[in-house]
Tab-separated table of C-alpha atoms and ligand atoms in Angstrom:
chain	number	residue	atom	x	y	z
A	1	MET	CA	99.990	69.884	153.764
A	2	GLU	CA	99.760	66.716	155.772
A	3	ASP	CA	103.362	66.287	155.984
A	4	PHE	CA	105.073	69.309	157.131
A	5	LYS	CA	106.446	66.923	159.660
A	6	ILE	CA	109.622	67.483	157.821
A	7	VAL	CA	112.132	64.956	159.029
A	8	ASN	CA	110.053	62.243	160.614
A	9	GLU	CA	110.842	59.825	163.427
A	10	ASP	CA	112.783	57.524	161.163
A	11	ASN	CA	114.849	60.444	160.032
A	12	GLN	CA	113.507	60.307	156.557
A	13	ARG	CA	113.137	63.499	154.710
A	14	ASP	CA	109.753	64.735	153.745
A	15	GLN	CA	108.741	67.434	151.370
A	16	PHE	CA	105.959	69.900	151.518
A	17	LYS	CA	103.252	68.152	149.546
A	18	SER	CA	101.445	71.282	148.599
A	19	ARG	CA	102.609	74.651	147.559
A	20	LEU	CA	100.153	76.237	149.935
A	21	GLY	CA	101.767	74.362	152.808
A	22	PHE	CA	105.098	75.967	152.104
A	23	VAL	CA	103.681	79.417	151.453
A	24	LEU	CA	101.785	79.271	154.726
A	25	ALA	CA	104.754	77.997	156.671
A	26	THR	CA	107.008	80.672	155.201
A	27	ALA	CA	104.483	83.456	155.645
A	28	GLY	CA	103.862	82.087	159.133
A	29	SER	CA	107.563	82.354	159.859
A	30	ALA	CA	107.778	85.902	158.549
A	31	ILE	CA	104.606	87.249	160.152
A	32	GLY	CA	104.867	87.313	163.899
A	33	LEU	CA	105.927	89.432	166.807
A	34	GLY	CA	108.364	91.144	164.474
A	35	ASN	CA	105.484	92.825	162.662
A	36	ILE	CA	103.138	93.630	165.488
A	37	TRP	CA	105.371	94.014	168.515
A	38	ARG	CA	108.861	94.887	167.227
A	39	PHE	CA	108.124	96.978	164.143
A	40	PRO	CA	106.011	99.629	165.919
A	41	TYR	CA	108.406	100.180	168.790
A	42	ILE	CA	111.426	100.362	166.512
A	43	VAL	CA	109.555	102.916	164.373
A	44	GLY	CA	108.701	104.699	167.611
A	45	GLU	CA	112.300	104.811	168.777
A	46	ASN	CA	113.537	105.982	165.394
A	47	GLY	CA	111.307	108.939	164.760
A	48	GLY	CA	108.398	107.693	162.659
A	49	GLY	CA	108.139	108.543	158.965
A	50	ALA	CA	111.858	108.831	158.391
A	51	PHE	CA	112.339	105.287	159.590
A	52	LEU	CA	109.432	103.979	157.551
A	53	PHE	CA	110.943	105.461	154.423
A	54	VAL	CA	114.339	103.834	154.966
A	55	TYR	CA	112.700	100.571	155.960
A	56	MET	CA	110.684	100.409	152.736
A	57	GLY	CA	113.750	101.146	150.660
A	58	ILE	CA	115.792	98.383	152.257
A	59	LEU	CA	112.886	95.976	152.031
A	60	LEU	CA	112.430	96.503	148.316
A	61	LEU	CA	116.086	96.610	147.360
A	62	MET	CA	117.398	93.890	149.627
A	63	GLY	CA	114.656	92.054	151.497
A	64	VAL	CA	112.928	90.183	148.703
A	65	SER	CA	116.225	89.294	147.050
A	66	LEU	CA	117.543	87.921	150.310
A	67	LEU	CA	114.497	85.746	150.798
A	68	LEU	CA	115.288	84.331	147.376
A	69	VAL	CA	118.919	83.848	148.316
A	70	GLU	CA	117.893	81.670	151.242
A	71	PHE	CA	115.294	79.801	149.170
A	72	VAL	CA	117.827	79.056	146.460
A	73	ILE	CA	120.521	77.853	148.852
A	74	GLY	CA	118.051	75.717	150.779
A	75	ARG	CA	116.308	74.071	147.877
A	76	ASN	CA	119.574	73.412	146.120
A	77	GLY	CA	120.946	71.859	149.302
A	78	GLY	CA	117.964	69.754	150.258
A	79	THR	CA	119.482	69.225	153.680
A	80	ASN	CA	120.148	71.083	156.935
A	81	ALA	CA	121.378	74.643	156.522
A	82	ILE	CA	125.018	74.011	157.406
A	83	ASP	CA	125.376	71.291	154.797
A	84	SER	CA	123.398	73.318	152.283
A	85	TYR	CA	126.076	75.995	152.500
A	86	ALA	CA	128.829	73.394	152.438
A	87	LYS	CA	127.345	71.953	149.263
A	88	ILE	CA	128.122	75.235	147.523
A	89	SER	CA	131.435	75.894	149.210
A	90	LYS	CA	133.278	74.657	152.270
A	91	ASN	CA	134.085	78.283	153.000
A	92	ALA	CA	130.425	79.128	153.358
A	93	LYS	CA	129.717	76.714	156.185
A	94	TRP	CA	130.175	79.381	158.832
A	95	VAL	CA	126.994	81.106	157.683
A	96	GLY	CA	125.013	78.050	158.695
A	97	TRP	CA	126.866	77.820	161.984
A	98	LEU	CA	126.223	81.459	162.765
A	99	GLY	CA	122.518	80.840	162.176
A	100	PHE	CA	122.653	77.741	164.349
A	101	VAL	CA	124.069	79.631	167.319
A	102	SER	CA	121.833	82.654	166.770
A	103	ALA	CA	118.702	80.510	166.687
A	104	PHE	CA	119.103	79.841	170.421
A	105	ILE	CA	119.403	83.565	171.103
A	106	PHE	CA	116.397	84.493	168.984
A	107	LEU	CA	114.243	81.722	170.336
A	108	SER	CA	115.078	82.659	173.918
A	109	TYR	CA	113.750	86.174	173.819
A	110	TYR	CA	111.077	85.446	171.262
A	111	SER	CA	109.600	82.983	173.696
A	112	VAL	CA	109.767	85.484	176.570
A	113	VAL	CA	107.762	88.004	174.542
A	114	GLY	CA	105.503	85.180	173.341
A	115	GLY	CA	104.882	84.547	177.038
A	116	TRP	CA	103.823	88.175	177.486
A	117	THR	CA	101.240	87.781	174.729
A	118	LEU	CA	99.964	84.636	176.443
A	119	TYR	CA	99.635	86.555	179.681
A	120	PHE	CA	97.711	89.325	177.938
A	121	THR	CA	95.450	86.735	176.342
A	122	LEU	CA	94.720	85.260	179.724
A	123	SER	CA	94.199	88.634	181.408
A	124	SER	CA	91.779	89.579	178.663
A	125	PHE	CA	89.952	86.329	179.162
A	126	THR	CA	89.573	86.832	182.900
A	127	GLY	CA	88.735	90.482	182.341
A	128	SER	CA	91.451	91.761	184.664
A	129	ILE	CA	93.047	93.831	181.920
A	130	MET	CA	89.850	95.754	181.300
A	131	LYS	CA	89.877	96.911	184.884
A	132	VAL	CA	93.178	98.727	184.445
A	133	ALA	CA	92.758	102.446	183.771
A	134	PRO	CA	94.441	103.571	180.510
A	135	ALA	CA	96.894	105.733	182.401
A	136	ASP	CA	97.946	102.737	184.469
A	137	MET	CA	98.604	100.385	181.552
A	138	GLY	CA	102.313	101.186	181.555
A	139	GLY	CA	102.511	100.242	185.211
A	140	PHE	CA	100.490	97.083	184.635
A	141	PHE	CA	102.795	95.953	181.861
A	142	GLY	CA	105.980	96.970	183.679
A	143	GLY	CA	104.818	95.282	186.855
A	144	PHE	CA	104.248	92.037	185.022
A	145	ILE	CA	107.449	91.789	183.027
A	146	SER	CA	109.608	92.758	185.992
A	147	SER	CA	108.149	90.241	188.392
A	148	PRO	CA	110.436	87.277	189.014
A	149	ILE	CA	108.158	84.260	188.562
A	150	ALA	CA	105.028	84.868	186.474
A	151	PRO	CA	106.752	85.803	183.193
A	152	LEU	CA	108.911	82.685	183.490
A	153	VAL	CA	105.822	80.528	183.742
A	154	PHE	CA	104.322	82.056	180.595
A	155	HIS	CA	107.682	81.832	178.837
A	156	PHE	CA	107.667	78.153	179.734
A	157	VAL	CA	104.169	77.578	178.396
A	158	PHE	CA	105.010	79.346	175.146
A	159	MET	CA	108.153	77.281	174.674
A	160	ILE	CA	106.283	74.053	175.380
A	161	LEU	CA	103.687	74.986	172.773
A	162	ALA	CA	106.401	75.616	170.191
A	163	VAL	CA	108.157	72.373	171.076
A	164	GLY	CA	104.855	70.500	170.949
A	165	ILE	CA	104.066	71.784	167.478
A	166	ILE	CA	107.468	70.856	166.132
A	167	LEU	CA	107.116	67.404	167.665
A	168	GLY	CA	103.554	66.742	166.641
A	169	GLY	CA	103.970	67.870	163.083
A	170	VAL	CA	102.685	71.161	161.942
A	171	SER	CA	100.303	69.559	159.527
A	172	GLY	CA	97.252	68.510	161.453
A	173	GLY	CA	97.248	71.516	163.671
A	174	ILE	CA	98.656	74.862	163.175
A	175	GLU	CA	99.260	74.811	159.440
A	176	LYS	CA	95.725	73.838	158.751
A	177	TYR	CA	94.303	76.436	161.066
A	178	SER	CA	96.599	79.231	160.084
A	179	LYS	CA	94.667	79.389	156.827
A	180	ILE	CA	91.773	80.705	158.886
A	181	LEU	CA	93.594	82.277	161.795
A	182	MET	CA	95.994	84.518	159.904
A	183	PRO	CA	93.254	86.203	157.857
A	184	GLY	CA	91.377	86.441	161.151
A	185	LEU	CA	94.256	88.350	162.679
A	186	PHE	CA	94.252	90.675	159.723
A	187	VAL	CA	90.522	91.382	160.040
A	188	MET	CA	90.979	92.124	163.749
A	189	MET	CA	93.768	94.516	162.942
A	190	ILE	CA	91.608	96.370	160.449
A	191	LEU	CA	88.882	96.778	163.084
A	192	LEU	CA	91.451	98.129	165.509
A	193	VAL	CA	92.776	100.522	162.898
A	194	ILE	CA	89.265	101.852	162.332
A	195	ARG	CA	88.843	102.477	166.045
A	196	ALA	CA	92.328	103.940	166.402
A	197	VAL	CA	92.113	106.430	163.553
A	198	THR	CA	88.747	107.710	164.728
A	199	LEU	CA	90.052	108.670	168.172
A	200	ASP	CA	90.397	112.375	168.892
A	201	GLY	CA	93.868	113.520	167.953
A	202	ALA	CA	94.569	110.419	165.852
A	203	TRP	CA	95.545	112.473	162.825
A	204	GLU	CA	98.723	113.714	164.485
A	205	GLY	CA	99.845	110.118	164.850
A	206	ILE	CA	99.169	109.300	161.219
A	207	LYS	CA	101.112	112.359	160.129
A	208	TRP	CA	103.992	111.430	162.376
A	209	TYR	CA	104.013	107.894	160.970
A	210	LEU	CA	103.833	108.826	157.300
A	211	THR	CA	105.770	112.066	156.978
A	212	PRO	CA	109.457	111.425	156.587
A	213	ASP	CA	111.589	114.025	158.313
A	214	PHE	CA	114.832	113.363	156.501
A	215	SER	CA	116.865	115.285	159.036
A	216	LYS	CA	116.042	112.505	161.474
A	217	ILE	CA	117.778	109.814	159.421
A	218	THR	CA	120.946	108.862	161.247
A	219	THR	CA	123.277	105.915	160.933
A	220	LYS	CA	121.355	104.358	163.786
A	221	THR	CA	118.072	104.703	161.871
A	222	ILE	CA	119.574	102.937	158.889
A	223	ALA	CA	121.105	100.134	160.928
A	224	SER	CA	117.875	99.624	162.861
A	225	ALA	CA	115.822	99.591	159.662
A	226	MET	CA	118.099	96.990	158.135
A	227	GLY	CA	117.947	94.833	161.260
A	228	GLN	CA	114.167	95.100	161.288
A	229	VAL	CA	113.838	94.125	157.622
A	230	PHE	CA	115.937	91.010	158.199
A	231	PHE	CA	114.135	90.159	161.419
A	232	THR	CA	110.658	90.528	159.982
A	233	LEU	CA	111.412	88.487	156.855
A	234	SER	CA	113.272	85.868	158.914
A	235	VAL	CA	116.366	86.167	156.748
A	236	GLY	CA	119.991	86.009	157.847
A	237	MET	CA	119.614	83.089	160.238
A	238	SER	CA	119.154	80.374	157.620
A	239	GLY	CA	115.667	79.664	158.875
A	240	MET	CA	114.369	80.046	155.347
A	241	VAL	CA	117.231	77.902	154.041
A	242	THR	CA	115.940	75.185	156.330
A	243	TYR	CA	112.300	75.516	155.279
A	244	SER	CA	113.046	75.644	151.580
A	245	SER	CA	115.210	72.537	151.841
A	246	TYR	CA	111.892	70.711	152.141
A	247	LEU	CA	110.540	72.306	148.998
A	248	SER	CA	109.968	70.568	145.699
A	249	LYS	CA	111.880	71.499	142.578
A	250	LYS	CA	108.710	72.582	140.845
A	251	GLU	CA	107.811	75.583	142.950
A	252	ASN	CA	108.128	79.100	141.651
A	253	LEU	CA	110.489	80.706	144.149
A	254	PRO	CA	110.291	84.340	143.000
A	255	ALA	CA	106.494	84.259	143.139
A	256	ILE	CA	106.512	82.838	146.642
A	257	ALA	CA	109.113	85.309	147.909
A	258	THR	CA	107.124	88.217	146.528
A	259	GLN	CA	103.875	87.034	148.078
A	260	VAL	CA	105.462	86.462	151.459
A	261	ALA	CA	107.166	89.853	151.453
A	262	ILE	CA	103.944	91.645	150.486
A	263	ALA	CA	101.897	89.905	153.170
A	264	ASP	CA	104.555	90.578	155.774
A	265	THR	CA	104.855	94.250	154.900
A	266	LEU	CA	101.114	94.741	154.838
A	267	ILE	CA	100.785	93.382	158.366
A	268	ALA	CA	103.602	95.567	159.692
A	269	VAL	CA	102.342	98.755	158.062
A	270	VAL	CA	98.799	98.118	159.283
A	271	ALA	CA	100.183	97.507	162.786
A	272	GLY	CA	101.577	101.039	162.630
A	273	PHE	CA	98.155	102.437	161.788
A	274	MET	CA	96.743	100.542	164.709
A	275	ILE	CA	99.237	101.954	167.182
A	276	PHE	CA	100.519	105.422	166.354
A	277	PRO	CA	97.161	107.218	166.265
A	278	VAL	CA	96.541	105.909	169.784
A	279	LEU	CA	99.798	107.343	171.052
A	280	PHE	CA	98.964	110.802	169.926
A	281	ALA	CA	95.356	110.528	171.036
A	282	SER	CA	96.297	109.400	174.515
A	283	GLY	CA	99.606	111.131	175.129
A	284	VAL	CA	101.717	107.963	175.359
A	285	GLU	CA	105.326	108.478	174.230
A	286	PRO	CA	106.335	106.748	170.957
A	287	GLY	CA	109.745	105.828	172.358
A	288	GLN	CA	108.150	103.416	174.832
A	289	GLY	CA	110.303	100.450	173.818
A	290	VAL	CA	109.228	96.855	174.214
A	291	GLY	CA	105.962	97.698	175.960
A	292	LEU	CA	104.526	99.824	173.170
A	293	VAL	CA	101.933	97.404	171.780
A	294	PHE	CA	101.041	96.036	175.175
A	295	ILE	CA	100.407	99.492	176.550
A	296	THR	CA	98.593	101.116	173.637
A	297	LEU	CA	96.255	98.368	172.481
A	298	PRO	CA	94.414	97.914	175.779
A	299	ILE	CA	93.721	101.658	175.621
A	300	VAL	CA	91.974	101.099	172.295
A	301	PHE	CA	90.119	98.076	173.617
A	302	SER	CA	88.879	100.038	176.597
A	303	GLN	CA	87.169	102.437	174.202
A	304	MET	CA	85.457	99.801	172.075
A	305	PRO	CA	82.215	97.961	172.614
A	306	PHE	CA	83.039	94.357	173.557
A	307	GLY	CA	86.581	95.547	174.219
A	308	GLY	CA	87.368	92.602	176.460
A	309	LEU	CA	86.351	90.135	173.794
A	310	PHE	CA	88.346	91.930	171.120
A	311	SER	CA	91.328	92.056	173.403
A	312	PHE	CA	91.131	88.330	174.005
A	313	LEU	CA	90.748	87.483	170.332
A	314	PHE	CA	93.519	89.793	169.271
A	315	PHE	CA	96.099	88.541	171.731
A	316	ALA	CA	95.139	84.916	171.124
A	317	LEU	CA	95.691	85.380	167.402
A	318	LEU	CA	98.970	87.113	168.135
A	319	VAL	CA	100.053	84.060	170.121
A	320	VAL	CA	99.341	81.903	167.074
A	321	ALA	CA	101.289	84.238	164.807
A	322	ALA	CA	104.176	84.176	167.271
A	323	LEU	CA	104.119	80.388	167.428
A	324	THR	CA	104.322	79.935	163.673
A	325	SER	CA	107.434	82.127	163.769
A	326	ALA	CA	108.970	80.488	166.821
A	327	ILE	CA	108.733	77.041	165.246
A	328	SER	CA	110.690	78.251	162.237
A	329	ILE	CA	113.491	79.400	164.531
A	330	LEU	CA	113.381	76.104	166.405
A	331	GLU	CA	113.353	73.953	163.274
A	332	MET	CA	116.651	75.309	162.005
A	333	PRO	CA	118.961	73.799	164.653
A	334	VAL	CA	116.657	70.811	165.130
A	335	THR	CA	117.035	69.727	161.505
A	336	TYR	CA	120.805	69.880	161.856
A	337	LEU	CA	120.885	67.877	165.084
A	338	ILE	CA	118.666	65.180	163.601
A	339	GLU	CA	120.600	64.862	160.386
A	340	LYS	CA	124.137	65.214	161.672
A	341	LYS	CA	124.118	64.260	165.319
A	342	ASN	CA	121.775	61.325	164.926
A	343	MET	CA	119.373	62.703	167.435
A	344	LYS	CA	115.741	61.736	167.401
A	345	ARG	CA	113.390	64.591	166.637
A	346	LYS	CA	112.184	64.534	170.215
A	347	GLN	CA	115.651	64.732	171.735
A	348	ALA	CA	116.759	67.481	169.399
A	349	THR	CA	113.650	69.576	169.977
A	350	PHE	CA	113.843	69.349	173.748
A	351	PHE	CA	117.546	70.095	173.617
A	352	VAL	CA	117.137	73.294	171.609
A	353	GLY	CA	113.975	74.310	173.439
A	354	GLY	CA	115.610	73.642	176.814
A	355	ILE	CA	118.726	75.694	176.215
A	356	SER	CA	116.696	78.523	174.740
A	357	TYR	CA	114.380	78.408	177.711
A	358	VAL	CA	117.262	78.872	180.124
A	359	LEU	CA	118.688	81.735	178.075
A	360	GLY	CA	115.215	83.252	178.053
A	361	VAL	CA	115.091	83.093	181.837
A	362	ALA	CA	118.067	85.442	181.891
A	363	VAL	CA	116.335	87.735	179.401
A	364	SER	CA	113.199	87.823	181.497
A	365	LEU	CA	115.026	88.462	184.768
A	366	GLY	CA	116.873	91.234	182.964
A	367	PHE	CA	113.595	93.169	182.948
A	368	GLY	CA	113.313	92.805	186.719
A	369	VAL	CA	115.704	91.624	189.387
A	370	TRP	CA	118.708	91.712	187.057
A	371	SER	CA	117.833	95.019	185.440
A	372	SER	CA	120.904	96.740	186.808
A	373	PHE	CA	123.095	94.339	184.851
A	374	LYS	CA	124.020	96.338	181.773
A	375	VAL	CA	126.705	96.255	179.128
A	376	PHE	CA	127.133	99.387	176.991
A	377	GLY	CA	123.856	100.586	178.449
A	378	LEU	CA	121.982	97.526	177.198
A	379	ASP	CA	120.066	95.175	179.459
A	380	ILE	CA	120.121	91.441	178.734
A	381	PHE	CA	117.232	91.669	176.271
A	382	GLY	CA	118.908	94.639	174.614
A	383	MET	CA	122.167	92.723	174.230
A	384	PHE	CA	120.488	89.652	172.761
A	385	ASP	CA	118.411	91.712	170.378
A	386	TYR	CA	121.348	93.860	169.345
A	387	PHE	CA	123.565	90.883	168.740
A	388	GLY	CA	120.775	89.072	166.903
A	389	SER	CA	119.292	91.765	164.727
A	390	ASN	CA	122.122	94.228	164.254
A	391	ILE	CA	125.096	91.877	164.068
A	392	SER	CA	124.164	88.285	163.404
A	393	LEU	CA	121.396	88.787	160.828
A	394	PRO	CA	123.340	91.306	158.698
A	395	LEU	CA	126.429	89.099	158.884
A	396	GLY	CA	124.422	86.010	157.987
A	397	ALA	CA	122.702	87.836	155.131
A	398	LEU	CA	126.072	89.065	153.897
A	399	GLY	CA	127.432	85.536	154.031
A	400	ALA	CA	124.430	84.148	152.187
A	401	ALA	CA	124.651	86.770	149.436
A	402	VAL	CA	128.398	86.277	149.040
A	403	THR	CA	127.902	82.519	148.876
A	404	ILE	CA	125.649	82.903	145.851
A	405	GLY	CA	127.366	85.857	144.236
A	406	TRP	CA	130.999	84.907	144.677
A	407	MET	CA	131.352	81.271	145.650
A	408	TRP	CA	128.942	79.592	143.307
A	409	ASN	CA	128.700	79.676	139.569
A	410	LYS	CA	126.112	81.985	138.204
A	411	LYS	CA	124.509	79.445	135.915
A	412	ASP	CA	123.677	77.001	138.690
A	413	ALA	CA	122.337	79.762	140.888
A	414	LEU	CA	120.074	81.100	138.164
A	415	ASN	CA	118.880	77.615	137.254
A	416	GLU	CA	117.868	76.981	140.833
A	417	LEU	CA	116.125	80.362	140.994
A	418	THR	CA	114.193	79.957	137.768
A	419	ASN	CA	113.692	76.182	137.716
A	420	ASN	CA	115.982	75.971	134.680
A	421	GLY	CA	114.526	78.968	132.969
A	422	GLU	CA	110.886	78.175	133.549
A	423	HIS	CA	110.028	81.161	135.749
A	424	SER	CA	111.149	84.764	136.000
A	425	ALA	CA	114.135	84.301	133.719
A	426	GLY	CA	113.963	87.950	132.700
A	427	LEU	CA	114.544	89.162	136.235
A	428	ALA	CA	117.187	86.628	137.109
A	429	ASN	CA	120.125	88.752	136.025
A	430	ILE	CA	118.972	91.754	137.981
A	431	TRP	CA	118.550	89.572	141.029
A	432	PHE	CA	122.013	88.128	140.618
A	433	ASN	CA	123.616	91.559	140.400
A	434	ILE	CA	121.741	92.776	143.432
A	435	VAL	CA	122.944	89.724	145.319
A	436	LYS	CA	126.508	89.900	144.097
A	437	TYR	CA	127.119	93.646	144.449
A	438	LEU	CA	124.404	95.726	146.017
A	439	ILE	CA	123.615	93.608	149.071
A	440	PRO	CA	127.187	92.945	150.214
A	441	ILE	CA	128.225	96.555	149.657
A	442	ALA	CA	125.156	97.932	151.427
A	443	ILE	CA	125.574	95.648	154.422
A	444	ILE	CA	129.256	96.458	154.775
A	445	ILE	CA	128.609	100.201	154.545
A	446	VAL	CA	125.841	100.093	157.139
A	447	PHE	CA	128.022	97.967	159.366
A	448	LEU	CA	130.946	100.368	159.168
A	449	LEU	CA	128.667	103.354	159.697
A	450	ASN	CA	127.177	101.678	162.680
A	451	ILE	CA	130.461	101.005	164.437
A	452	GLY	CA	131.563	104.515	163.599
A	453	ILE	CA	134.333	103.758	161.140
A	454	LEU	CA	132.723	105.521	158.192
B	501	LIG	N1	110.122	86.969	161.290
B	501	LIG	C1	109.576	86.605	162.563
B	501	LIG	C2	108.741	87.755	163.077
B	501	LIG	O1	108.655	88.765	162.426
B	501	LIG	C3	110.641	86.199	163.544
B	501	LIG	C4	111.586	85.192	163.007
B	501	LIG	C5	111.295	83.948	162.536
B	501	LIG	C6	112.966	85.364	162.850
B	501	LIG	N2	112.442	83.343	162.082
B	501	LIG	C7	113.475	84.196	162.269
B	501	LIG	C8	113.786	86.417	163.148
B	501	LIG	C9	114.811	84.081	161.976
B	501	LIG	C10	115.128	86.286	162.867
B	501	LIG	C11	115.637	85.152	162.280
B	501	LIG	O2	108.157	87.673	164.127
């Protein structure tokens, strides 16, 4: 794992030395704010069980296959994402470019929310969060994110941490520790679930989360579920194309994709059990939006022994999870700039981090002084997230699937998937048909439904 420094200072390409290094980096990319912050509030806004049902369906039918699509394109390419697409077909290059542009957008607001988690870590450490009465948590959170300066400082610190990791090489630090820290996060979550489900009234929340009310499934539910699946698995932006371009030819791609998808789903589903019982026990509305986790969890902490300590540990681990995702967004454009624009790793990283920081400033101010600036009823965060998750990721995923299904020849694709027939050969045909037909058709239908044409 020493050398997940990827392209080093002399612009030479490295490979992941160990399989575990890649699995951790990929799982680290997938598991992040998308599971613990975004998933619950999207479930909350889309009516609970009905959403969960659609989400699971899309995840199983499309999610795992799409992870494999990106792995196959990346490992076959062995270079930055744009050239990896070009290697298959000149006409596929745009998919890489779309990911390149979108990376700035994703990183900008990801870092803003990462900054919020840093702030909550710090407030837990100083104890100030434990002094807030449960009923005032919404105000505490809203007051923080809408203030003009403080969130920008934490956004800055988060971005610097991400930049620092990408510069310093993931190896010595975060990759090594994530072996301990990610299971740690999971254990913390289980403790929180135990506390949450034993609150008075918790059962209503569990029922709401697990009982699908099919009458609540609308085109918006389906589009949001699809966006969330792509977001949480980090597919559609060529981030996984970039990571897998550093992967050796020996690794078993289907096994890795399955493991990553299972771990990612487990964390998201458990996050739901940690949050929804609390809503119903404390009368907080599920459709809270971006503040959901930040408002409900401190309520749980306030009713636990050593709540302040738990709060600190939880948010600190969430920061780590967010960082391992943020670096995967950052690495995508950075690899391209190093390989094609002859930039040094340092220059490229500061360039991408800097632009994303400035974009993030707009996102952050959009929660406060610029909150009246709206387009189609969306604030700046809403616009970025909508463009990213509901337009760019589906389009990128469509492009990636079409690249494999229609622009490449099947034999090469299957050889890359199965390491020339060594692994999973029996499933390869099913995968190919899903990629060639099901995924493109499903994405196009959801897209047309979503813009109201179907
Ligand atoms: N999957 C990450 C999360 O759930 C976020 C993420 C990493 C991402 N890379 C991405 C989202 C690429 C979209 C595209 O927190």
